[in-house]
Amino acid sequence: MTLKVAWGITGSGDLMPETVAAMSALRETQDVEITAVLSKAAVKVVRWYSLTDQVKSFTKAVLIEEDANTPFIVGKLQIGRFDCFIVAPTTANSVAKIAHGIADTIITNAVAQTAKSDTPIYVLPVDQREGTTVTTRPGGERLELAIRAVDIANSRALAEMEGIRVLSGPEEIADAVRECSRRRSEKQ
């Protein structure tokens, strides 16, 4: 039976190409149907990285944020029309909002409301480790970024929240989906 995955994308350039590749690979290795939900910022970043066509190529639908509750994805997440919700990559801004209960975008609202149900949520924050990180700009150039202590603290707070599992990198997405599949099988 096909696993239905809602994939929330925020406006992070860091880990965007790697996350799109990991989500695309799911279709090759697992029986999944992916619906992408893009924040307003994600639309710009996905376009900037020239990944729009690739995302459309392996997803059933691409939903674009109009406001915090439109298109209405929350209800489908809460009642189990999706087997899990993966938010990746997740900006420091979205992580801070989720960790502090602010639900004013389609992604942060979907996490807040889905956490009230038994639908599993997996979040990949881009800012989790102290020090610097090296990311790739849209043209392929390297960009070194210093990770702020406040962003690390928010990622840690997110990891402590009930109903949310924090992923450490795009390479954990496939395992998260397998875990989601096992969980669904146990419920049936």
N, CA and C of each residue as an Amber inpcrd file, in Angstrom:
protein
   564
   0.8440000  -1.1800000   0.0000000   0.0000000   0.0000000   0.0000000
   0.8890000   1.2420000   0.0000000   0.5780000   2.1620000  -0.8570000
   1.3790000   3.3720000  -1.0400000   1.3630000   4.2390000   0.2130000
   2.5450000   4.6490000   0.6470000   2.7040000   5.5500000   1.7830000
   2.5240000   6.9810000   1.2900000   1.6980000   7.7570000   1.9780000
   1.4390000   9.1390000   1.5820000   2.2100000  10.0700000   2.5060000
   3.1050000  10.8390000   1.8940000   4.0050000  11.7250000   2.6280000
   3.7110000  13.1680000   2.2540000   3.5010000  14.0030000   3.2700000
   3.4490000  15.4550000   3.0630000   4.8600000  15.9640000   3.3280000
   5.3830000  16.7580000   2.4010000   6.7510000  17.2700000   2.5040000
   6.7100000  18.7810000   2.5670000   6.9600000  19.3270000   3.7370000
   7.0020000  20.7650000   3.9200000   8.3870000  21.2990000   3.6030000
   8.4430000  22.3280000   2.7890000   9.7210000  22.9270000   2.4030000
   9.7100000  24.3890000   2.8270000  10.7490000  24.8010000   3.5680000
  10.8930000  26.2030000   3.9530000  11.9570000  26.8370000   3.0580000
  12.2600000  28.0960000   3.3110000  13.1380000  28.8530000   2.4250000
  14.6200000  28.7450000   2.7080000  15.0950000  27.5810000   3.0240000
  16.5230000  27.3970000   3.2830000  17.2540000  26.9570000   2.0210000
  18.2930000  27.6950000   1.6610000  19.1440000  27.2400000   0.5620000
  20.0730000  26.1360000   1.0370000  20.5010000  26.2280000   2.3040000
  21.3560000  25.1980000   2.8810000  20.5890000  23.8810000   2.9020000
  21.1730000  22.8600000   2.3650000  20.6260000  21.5010000   2.2740000
  19.4710000  21.3530000   1.2790000  19.1320000  22.3980000   0.5400000
  18.0240000  22.2870000  -0.4140000  18.3270000  21.2590000  -1.5170000
  19.4560000  21.3610000  -2.2330000  19.6970000  20.3670000  -3.2870000
  19.7920000  18.9380000  -2.7380000  20.4260000  18.7930000  -1.5820000
  20.5800000  17.4580000  -0.9790000  19.2290000  16.8940000  -0.5390000
  18.3690000  17.7480000  -0.0180000  17.0470000  17.2980000   0.4200000
  16.1770000  16.9150000  -0.7730000  16.2090000  17.7220000  -1.8180000
  15.4300000  17.3840000  -3.0250000  15.9160000  16.0490000  -3.5900000
  17.2160000  15.8340000  -3.6130000  17.7620000  14.5510000  -4.0970000
  17.2970000  13.3920000  -3.2220000  17.2970000  13.5860000  -1.9070000
  16.8720000  12.5180000  -0.9930000  15.3870000  12.2030000  -1.1650000
  14.5730000  13.2250000  -1.3280000  13.1370000  12.9990000  -1.5210000
  12.8730000  12.3360000  -2.8630000  13.5860000  12.7370000  -3.8910000
  13.4430000  12.1250000  -5.2080000  13.8260000  10.6460000  -5.1640000
  14.8750000  10.3280000  -4.4340000  15.3460000   8.9440000  -4.3260000
  14.3200000   8.0440000  -3.6490000  13.4780000   8.6120000  -2.8030000
  12.4340000   7.8120000  -2.1430000  11.5420000   7.1260000  -3.1600000
  11.2380000   7.8370000  -4.2150000  10.3490000   7.2740000  -5.2460000
  10.9740000   6.0620000  -5.9290000  12.2980000   6.0030000  -5.9380000
  12.9910000   4.8870000  -6.5770000  13.1060000   3.6790000  -5.6620000
  13.0710000   3.8980000  -4.3540000  13.3400000   2.8120000  -3.4110000
  12.1470000   2.4000000  -2.5620000  11.1140000   3.2440000  -2.5090000
   9.9620000   2.9390000  -1.6630000   8.6760000   3.2940000  -2.4000000
   7.5840000   2.6670000  -1.9900000   6.2760000   2.9360000  -2.5760000
   5.6720000   4.1370000  -1.8530000   5.9940000   5.3380000  -2.3390000
   5.5410000   6.5740000  -1.6970000   4.8860000   7.5080000  -2.6980000
   3.9570000   8.2870000  -2.1780000   3.3170000   9.3640000  -2.9220000
   3.6090000  10.6360000  -2.1260000   4.2650000  11.5890000  -2.7420000
   4.7300000  12.7890000  -2.0420000   3.9380000  14.0020000  -2.5100000
   3.4070000  14.7280000  -1.5460000   2.7840000  16.0250000  -1.8120000
   3.6740000  17.0820000  -1.1920000   4.2030000  17.9790000  -2.0040000
   5.0720000  19.0410000  -1.5160000   4.2260000  20.2450000  -1.0990000
   4.5950000  20.8300000   0.0370000   3.9360000  22.0260000   0.5530000
   5.0270000  23.0750000   0.7280000   5.0010000  24.1080000  -0.1110000
   6.0560000  25.1230000  -0.1010000   5.6070000  26.4010000   0.5820000
   6.4510000  26.8740000   1.5080000   6.2300000  28.1950000   2.0790000
   6.4760000  29.2310000   0.9820000   6.0660000  30.4500000   1.2450000
   6.3080000  31.5170000   0.2620000   7.7990000  31.6720000  -0.0150000
   8.6000000  31.6020000   1.0330000  10.0560000  31.7200000   0.8590000
  10.6170000  30.5220000   0.1090000  10.0660000  29.3400000   0.3520000
  10.5560000  28.1410000  -0.3320000  10.3820000  28.2450000  -1.8380000
   9.2880000  28.8280000  -2.2800000   9.0510000  28.9910000  -3.7210000
  10.2250000  29.7270000  -4.3520000  10.6470000  30.8090000  -3.7060000
  11.7600000  31.6050000  -4.2250000  13.0650000  30.8290000  -4.2220000
  13.3330000  30.1180000  -3.1310000  14.6130000  29.4060000  -3.0130000
  14.6630000  28.2090000  -3.9610000  13.5810000  27.4600000  -4.0650000
  13.5410000  26.3230000  -4.9920000  13.7670000  26.8210000  -6.4200000
  13.1520000  27.9410000  -6.7560000  13.3470000  28.5350000  -8.0900000
  14.7950000  28.9990000  -8.2560000  15.3520000  29.6480000  -7.2450000
  16.7210000  30.1630000  -7.2900000  17.7220000  29.0340000  -7.5360000
  17.4620000  27.8810000  -6.9440000  18.3360000  26.7200000  -7.1370000
  17.9760000  25.9180000  -8.3930000  17.0270000  26.4050000  -9.1760000
  16.5710000  25.7410000 -10.4190000  16.0990000  24.3120000 -10.1520000
  15.3360000  24.1370000  -9.0680000  14.8550000  22.8070000  -8.6840000
  13.3420000  22.6410000  -8.8570000  12.6710000  23.6550000  -9.3550000
  11.2100000  23.6060000  -9.4710000  10.7470000  22.4320000 -10.3220000
  11.3160000  22.2710000 -11.4970000  10.8920000  21.1720000 -12.3750000
  11.1990000  19.8150000 -11.7560000  12.3330000  19.7000000 -11.0910000
  12.6750000  18.4240000 -10.4540000  11.6660000  18.0860000  -9.3550000
  11.3330000  19.0590000  -8.5160000  10.3520000  18.8090000  -7.4520000
   9.0230000  18.3740000  -8.0620000   8.5820000  19.0540000  -9.0990000
   7.3140000  18.7000000  -9.7470000   7.3640000  17.3080000 -10.3740000
   8.5550000  16.8730000 -10.7970000   8.6740000  15.5980000 -11.5100000
   8.4100000  14.3720000 -10.6420000   8.5960000  14.4710000  -9.3440000
   8.4250000  13.2800000  -8.5090000   7.3660000  13.4420000  -7.4190000
   6.6450000  14.5560000  -7.4350000   5.5850000  14.7570000  -6.4470000
   4.2140000  14.6470000  -7.1090000   3.2420000  14.2130000  -6.3210000
   1.8740000  14.1270000  -6.8300000   1.3060000  15.5280000  -7.0290000
   1.6260000  16.4090000  -6.0780000   1.1280000  17.7800000  -6.1360000
   2.1410000  18.6960000  -5.4650000   2.1260000  19.9560000  -5.8770000
   2.9350000  20.9890000  -5.2420000   1.9700000  22.0810000  -4.7960000
   1.8460000  22.2300000  -3.4920000   0.9440000  23.2270000  -2.9150000
   1.7690000  24.4340000  -2.4740000   1.2970000  25.6140000  -2.8010000
   2.0130000  26.8580000  -2.5180000   1.2490000  27.6430000  -1.4500000
   1.9740000  28.0650000  -0.4260000   1.3720000  28.8350000   0.6700000
   0.7140000  30.1160000   0.1680000  -0.5350000  30.3030000   0.5660000
  -1.2200000  31.5810000   0.3840000  -1.2610000  32.3130000   1.7210000
  -1.5720000  31.5620000   2.7650000  -1.5230000  32.0790000   4.1320000
  -1.2890000  30.8880000   5.0630000  -1.3560000  31.1050000   6.3610000
  -1.0030000  30.0620000   7.3260000  -1.9140000  28.8380000   7.2740000
  -3.0510000  28.9500000   6.6230000  -3.9710000  27.8140000   6.5730000
  -4.4990000  27.5300000   5.1700000  -3.8600000  28.1330000   4.1650000
  -4.2900000  27.9310000   2.7800000  -3.0690000  27.6760000   1.9060000
  -3.0920000  26.5940000   1.1290000  -4.1290000  25.5790000   1.0280000
  -4.2510000  24.7750000   2.3270000  -5.4340000  24.2560000   2.5660000
  -5.7430000  23.5900000   3.8310000  -5.1350000  22.1870000   3.8600000
  -3.9710000  22.0960000   4.4410000  -3.2620000  20.8140000   4.5480000
  -3.3860000  20.2290000   5.9450000  -3.6400000  21.0890000   6.9280000
  -3.6600000  20.6730000   8.3330000  -4.6680000  19.5620000   8.5900000
  -5.8780000  19.7380000   8.1190000  -6.9170000  18.7330000   8.3610000
  -6.5220000  17.3690000   7.8320000  -5.9590000  17.3340000   6.6350000
  -5.5400000  16.0680000   6.0430000  -4.4220000  15.4230000   6.8630000
  -3.5310000  16.2430000   7.4090000  -2.4640000  15.7120000   8.2640000
  -3.0430000  15.1740000   9.5700000  -3.9710000  15.8960000  10.1650000
  -4.5280000  15.4910000  11.4510000  -5.3650000  14.2240000  11.3680000
  -6.0980000  14.0430000  10.2910000  -6.9960000  12.8780000  10.2240000
  -6.3590000  11.6670000   9.5500000  -5.0860000  11.7640000   9.2110000
  -4.3820000  10.5920000   8.6960000  -4.4440000  10.3880000   7.1990000
  -4.8160000  11.4050000   6.4410000  -4.7770000  11.2570000   4.9880000
  -3.3320000  11.1920000   4.4930000  -2.4240000  11.7100000   5.3290000
  -0.9870000  11.5460000   5.0950000  -0.4530000  10.6840000   6.2200000
   0.5020000   9.8180000   5.8830000   1.0800000   8.9270000   6.8870000
   2.1460000   9.5970000   7.7250000   2.7700000  10.6410000   7.1810000
   3.7580000  11.3940000   7.9500000   3.9740000  12.7520000   7.3040000
   4.6220000  13.6300000   8.0770000   4.9250000  14.9900000   7.6360000
   6.4230000  15.1910000   7.8110000   7.1010000  15.4310000   6.7040000
   8.5430000  15.6810000   6.7240000   8.7570000  17.1480000   6.3670000
   9.4410000  17.8730000   7.2280000   9.7440000  19.2820000   6.9680000
  11.2480000  19.3860000   6.7710000  11.6440000  19.6070000   5.5160000
  13.0800000  19.5910000   5.1950000  13.3330000  20.3060000   3.8760000
  14.3510000  21.1340000   3.8200000  15.1220000  21.6430000   4.9460000
  14.3050000  22.6870000   5.7030000  14.6570000  22.9050000   6.9580000
  13.9070000  23.8240000   7.8070000  14.8110000  24.9680000   8.2580000
  14.4180000  26.1810000   7.9480000  15.2030000  27.3610000   8.2990000
  15.2590000  27.5560000   9.8100000  16.2470000  28.3290000  10.2450000
  16.3460000  28.7080000  11.6590000  15.0990000  29.4780000  12.0840000
  14.5570000  30.2870000  11.1840000  13.3460000  31.0520000  11.4770000
  12.1700000  30.1180000  11.7680000  11.9600000  29.1310000  10.9120000
  10.8460000  28.1980000  11.1240000  11.0630000  27.3520000  12.3680000
  12.2960000  26.9190000  12.6070000  12.5940000  26.1400000  13.8150000
  12.2740000  26.9650000  15.0560000  12.6930000  28.2370000  15.0800000
  12.4250000  29.1030000  16.2310000  10.9200000  29.2570000  16.4480000
  10.1920000  29.4600000  15.3690000   8.7430000  29.6090000  15.4980000
   8.0990000  28.3410000  16.0530000   8.4740000  27.1970000  15.5140000
   7.9020000  25.9380000  15.9800000   8.2500000  25.7190000  17.4560000
   9.5070000  25.9270000  17.8070000   9.9710000  25.6900000  19.1770000
   9.2810000  26.6000000  20.1870000   8.8220000  27.7610000  19.7230000
   8.1940000  28.7210000  20.6330000   6.6930000  28.8750000  20.3940000
   6.1020000  27.9320000  19.6520000   4.6520000  27.8890000  19.5000000
   4.0530000  28.9070000  18.5580000   4.8570000  29.4590000  17.6720000
   4.3300000  30.4350000  16.7060000   3.9400000  29.6880000  15.4370000
   2.6860000  29.8540000  15.0400000   2.1400000  29.0940000  13.9080000
   1.5660000  30.0430000  12.8690000   2.4230000  30.8800000  12.2880000
   1.9360000  31.9260000  11.3850000   2.2930000  31.7230000   9.9160000
   2.8140000  30.5540000   9.5630000   3.0510000  30.2050000   8.1590000
   2.4140000  28.8400000   7.9080000   2.3110000  28.4690000   6.6610000
   1.6990000  27.1620000   6.3810000   2.4940000  26.0240000   7.0160000
   3.8190000  26.1480000   7.0470000   4.6420000  25.0790000   7.6070000
   4.5610000  25.0720000   9.1230000   4.7490000  26.2230000   9.7700000
   4.7290000  26.2460000  11.2390000   3.3390000  25.9080000  11.7710000
   2.2950000  26.3440000  11.0940000   0.9370000  25.9960000  11.4960000
   0.6760000  24.5010000  11.3130000   1.1350000  23.9580000  10.2040000
   0.9310000  22.5190000   9.9620000   1.6450000  21.6840000  11.0210000
   2.8600000  22.0780000  11.4070000   3.5610000  21.3430000  12.4670000
   2.8000000  21.4680000  13.7880000   2.4170000  22.6880000  14.1510000
   1.7200000  22.9060000  15.4200000   0.4350000  22.0890000  15.5020000
  -0.3360000  22.0830000  14.4390000  -1.6180000  21.3830000  14.4650000
  -1.4580000  19.8680000  14.3080000  -0.5050000  19.4550000  13.4880000
  -0.2740000  18.0150000  13.3000000   0.2380000  17.3840000  14.5850000
   1.0090000  18.1350000  15.3600000   1.5390000  17.6160000  16.6260000
   0.4220000  17.2750000  17.6120000  -0.7670000  17.7630000  17.3760000
  -1.9200000  17.4550000  18.2290000  -2.5610000  16.1260000  17.8540000
  -2.0710000  15.5140000  16.7870000  -2.6090000  14.2380000  16.3180000
  -1.5340000  13.1660000  16.4650000  -1.7980000  11.9910000  15.9180000
  -0.7850000  10.9310000  16.0010000   0.0030000  10.7730000  14.6930000
  -0.1120000  11.7340000  13.7850000   0.6850000  11.7010000  12.5540000
   2.1130000  12.0890000  12.8900000   3.0850000  11.2370000  12.5700000
   4.4750000  11.5560000  12.9100000   5.0240000  12.7230000  12.0910000
   5.8570000  13.5150000  12.7690000   6.4780000  14.6880000  12.1600000
   7.9890000  14.5200000  12.2470000   8.6570000  14.7320000  11.1210000
  10.1190000  14.6760000  11.0470000  10.5980000  16.0260000  10.5390000
  11.5360000  16.6380000  11.2610000  12.0130000  17.9680000  10.9050000
  13.5260000  17.9400000  10.7530000  14.0160000  18.5450000   9.6820000
  15.4490000  18.6510000   9.4310000  15.8750000  20.1240000   9.5360000
  16.2880000  20.5600000  10.7550000  16.7960000  21.9270000  10.8900000
  18.1610000  22.0530000  10.2280000  18.4050000  23.1750000   9.5770000
  19.7080000  23.3510000   8.9360000  20.7790000  23.7880000   9.9280000
  20.3760000  24.3900000  11.0390000  21.3430000  24.9080000  12.0150000
  21.2710000  24.0960000  13.3040000  22.0690000  23.0230000  13.3790000
  22.0210000  22.1330000  14.5350000  23.3370000  22.0320000  15.2900000
  24.4460000  22.3230000  14.6220000  25.7540000  22.0720000  15.2200000
  26.5620000  23.3490000  15.3560000  27.3020000  23.4340000  16.4520000
  28.1540000  24.5990000  16.6920000  29.2330000  24.7090000  15.6300000
  29.7050000  25.9270000  15.4480000  30.8020000  26.1610000  14.5120000
  30.3070000  26.7250000  13.2030000  30.9420000  26.2920000  12.1440000
  30.5680000  26.7660000  10.8150000  30.0870000  25.5940000   9.9700000
  29.3300000  25.9330000   8.9700000  28.8870000  24.9360000   8.0070000
  29.2160000  25.4640000   6.6170000  29.4610000  24.5600000   5.7270000
  29.7170000  24.9340000   4.3430000  28.5400000  24.4490000   3.5130000
  27.9510000  25.3680000   2.7830000  26.8170000  25.0500000   1.9330000
  27.1730000  25.4070000   0.4960000  26.2900000  25.0750000  -0.4040000
  26.5100000  25.3500000  -1.8230000  25.5050000  26.3890000  -2.2960000
  25.9960000  27.4340000  -2.9170000  25.1310000  28.4530000  -3.4940000
  24.5370000  27.9300000  -4.8020000  23.4910000  28.5810000  -5.3150000
  22.8530000  28.0990000  -6.5380000  23.7940000  27.8920000  -7.7190000
  24.8380000  28.6820000  -7.8280000  25.7820000  28.5320000  -8.9270000
  26.8450000  27.4710000  -8.6780000  26.7780000  26.8170000  -7.5140000
  27.7500000  25.7720000  -7.1900000  28.8950000  26.2480000  -6.3170000
  28.9820000  27.5570000  -6.0650000  30.0600000  28.0730000  -5.2290000
  29.8160000  27.6950000  -3.7680000  30.9110000  27.5320000  -3.0430000
  30.8210000  27.2310000  -1.6170000  30.5400000  28.5050000  -0.8270000
  29.7940000  28.3370000   0.2490000  29.4940000  29.4480000   1.1390000
  29.6380000  28.9430000   2.5660000  30.4890000  29.6020000   3.3430000
  30.7000000  29.2180000   4.7360000  29.8490000  30.1170000   5.6310000
  29.1040000  29.4920000   6.5330000  28.2060000  30.2160000   7.4300000
  28.5080000  29.8570000   8.8770000  28.5020000  30.8510000   9.7570000
  28.6610000  30.6200000  11.1910000  27.2840000  30.3270000  11.7810000
  27.1890000  29.2540000  12.5370000  25.9210000  28.8790000  13.1530000
  25.8030000  29.6000000  14.4950000  24.6940000  30.2770000  14.7010000
  24.4760000  31.0490000  15.9190000  24.0230000  30.1440000  17.0710000
  24.4270000  30.4910000  18.2730000  24.0600000  29.7220000  19.4670000
  22.5430000  29.6670000  19.6510000  21.8360000  30.7530000  19.3710000
  20.3900000  30.7780000  19.5330000  19.7150000  29.7670000  18.5980000
  20.2570000  29.6090000  17.3980000  19.6690000  28.6570000  16.4480000
  19.8910000  27.2200000  16.8970000  21.0560000  26.9510000  17.4560000
  21.3330000  25.6170000  18.0030000  20.3970000  25.3330000  19.1740000
  20.2160000  26.3240000  20.0440000  19.3210000  26.1610000  21.1910000
  17.8920000  25.8750000  20.7300000  17.4410000  26.5490000  19.6930000
  16.0900000  26.3060000  19.1780000  15.9670000  24.9130000  18.5640000
  17.0070000  24.4520000  17.8810000  16.9780000  23.0880000  17.3320000
  16.9200000  22.0570000  18.4520000  17.6380000  22.3120000  19.5240000
  17.5980000  21.4060000  20.6890000  16.2190000  21.4170000  21.3360000
  15.6260000  22.5990000  21.4520000  14.2760000  22.6970000  22.0150000
  13.2770000  21.9420000  21.1420000  13.4410000  22.0470000  19.8410000
  12.5800000  21.3270000  18.9030000  12.6860000  19.8210000  19.1160000
  13.9050000  19.3390000  19.3540000  14.1290000  17.9070000  19.5610000
  13.4470000  17.3970000  20.8270000  13.1640000  18.2850000  21.7490000
  12.5100000  17.9000000  23.0050000  10.9830000  17.9240000  22.8940000
  10.4550000  18.4220000  21.8150000   9.0030000  18.5530000  21.6760000
   8.3550000  17.2050000  21.3780000   7.2150000  17.0030000  21.9920000
   6.4680000  15.7640000  21.8120000   5.9440000  15.6700000  20.3750000
   6.0840000  14.5030000  19.7840000   5.5460000  14.2610000  18.4480000
   6.4340000  14.6780000  17.3010000   7.6190000  15.1970000  17.6130000
   8.5350000  15.6560000  16.5640000   9.8520000  14.9080000  16.6940000
  10.3150000  14.3600000  15.5870000  11.6440000  13.7480000  15.5460000
  12.5330000  14.6200000  14.6720000  13.6720000  15.0080000  15.2130000
  14.6150000  15.8450000  14.4770000  15.5870000  14.9550000  13.7170000
  15.7350000  15.2300000  12.4420000  16.6830000  14.5130000  11.5980000
  17.9870000  15.2990000  11.5660000  19.1110000  14.5910000  11.4940000
  20.3970000  15.2900000  11.5040000  20.8960000  15.6290000  10.1030000
  20.3280000  15.0250000   9.0840000  20.7380000  15.3170000   7.7180000
  19.8020000  14.6740000   6.7230000  19.8970000  15.0670000   5.4490000
  19.0270000  14.4940000   4.4090000  19.1660000  12.9760000   4.2900000
  20.3290000  12.4460000   4.6620000  20.5390000  11.0000000   4.5680000
  19.6330000  10.2180000   5.5220000  19.0020000  10.8770000   6.4910000
  18.0920000  10.2040000   7.4240000  16.6380000  10.1890000   6.9410000
  16.3540000  10.8650000   5.8510000  14.9770000  10.9410000   5.3650000
  14.4330000   9.5640000   4.9900000  15.2020000   8.7590000   4.2850000
  14.7260000   7.4240000   3.8720000  14.4000000   6.5690000   5.0870000
  15.2290000   6.6230000   6.1200000  14.9540000   5.8600000   7.3430000
  13.6920000   6.3680000   8.0280000  13.4800000   7.6720000   8.0290000
  12.2760000   8.2410000   8.6230000  11.0310000   7.7320000   7.9000000
  11.0940000   7.6550000   6.5890000   9.9460000   7.1740000   5.8230000
   9.7220000   5.6840000   6.0830000  10.8070000   4.9110000   6.2010000
  10.6460000   3.4910000   6.5580000  10.0070000   3.3470000   7.9460000
  10.4330000   4.1810000   8.8790000   9.8360000   4.1760000  10.2250000
   8.3540000   4.5200000  10.1530000   8.0200000   5.4830000   9.3420000
   6.6330000   5.8780000   9.1430000   5.8170000   4.7130000   8.5630000
   6.4120000   4.0030000   7.6150000   5.7400000   2.8520000   6.9960000
   5.5050000   1.7430000   8.0270000   6.5160000   1.4660000   8.8450000
   6.3710000   0.4460000   9.9030000   5.2610000   0.8430000  10.8700000
   5.2560000   2.0920000  11.2170000   4.2400000   2.5970000  12.1600000
   2.8370000   2.4180000  11.5880000   2.6780000   2.7130000  10.2890000
   1.3760000   2.5410000   9.6660000   0.9630000   1.0760000   9.6490000
   1.9250000   0.1900000   9.3480000   1.6370000  -1.2490000   9.3230000
   1.1880000  -1.7580000  10.6860000   1.7890000  -1.2330000  11.7440000
   1.4220000  -1.6460000  13.1020000   0.0270000  -1.1850000  13.4740000
  -0.4190000  -0.0630000  12.9030000  -1.7560000   0.4800000  13.2070000
  -2.8590000  -0.3170000  12.5160000  -2.5110000  -0.9930000  11.4280000
  -3.5370000  -1.6890000  10.6410000  -3.8540000  -3.0440000  11.2140000
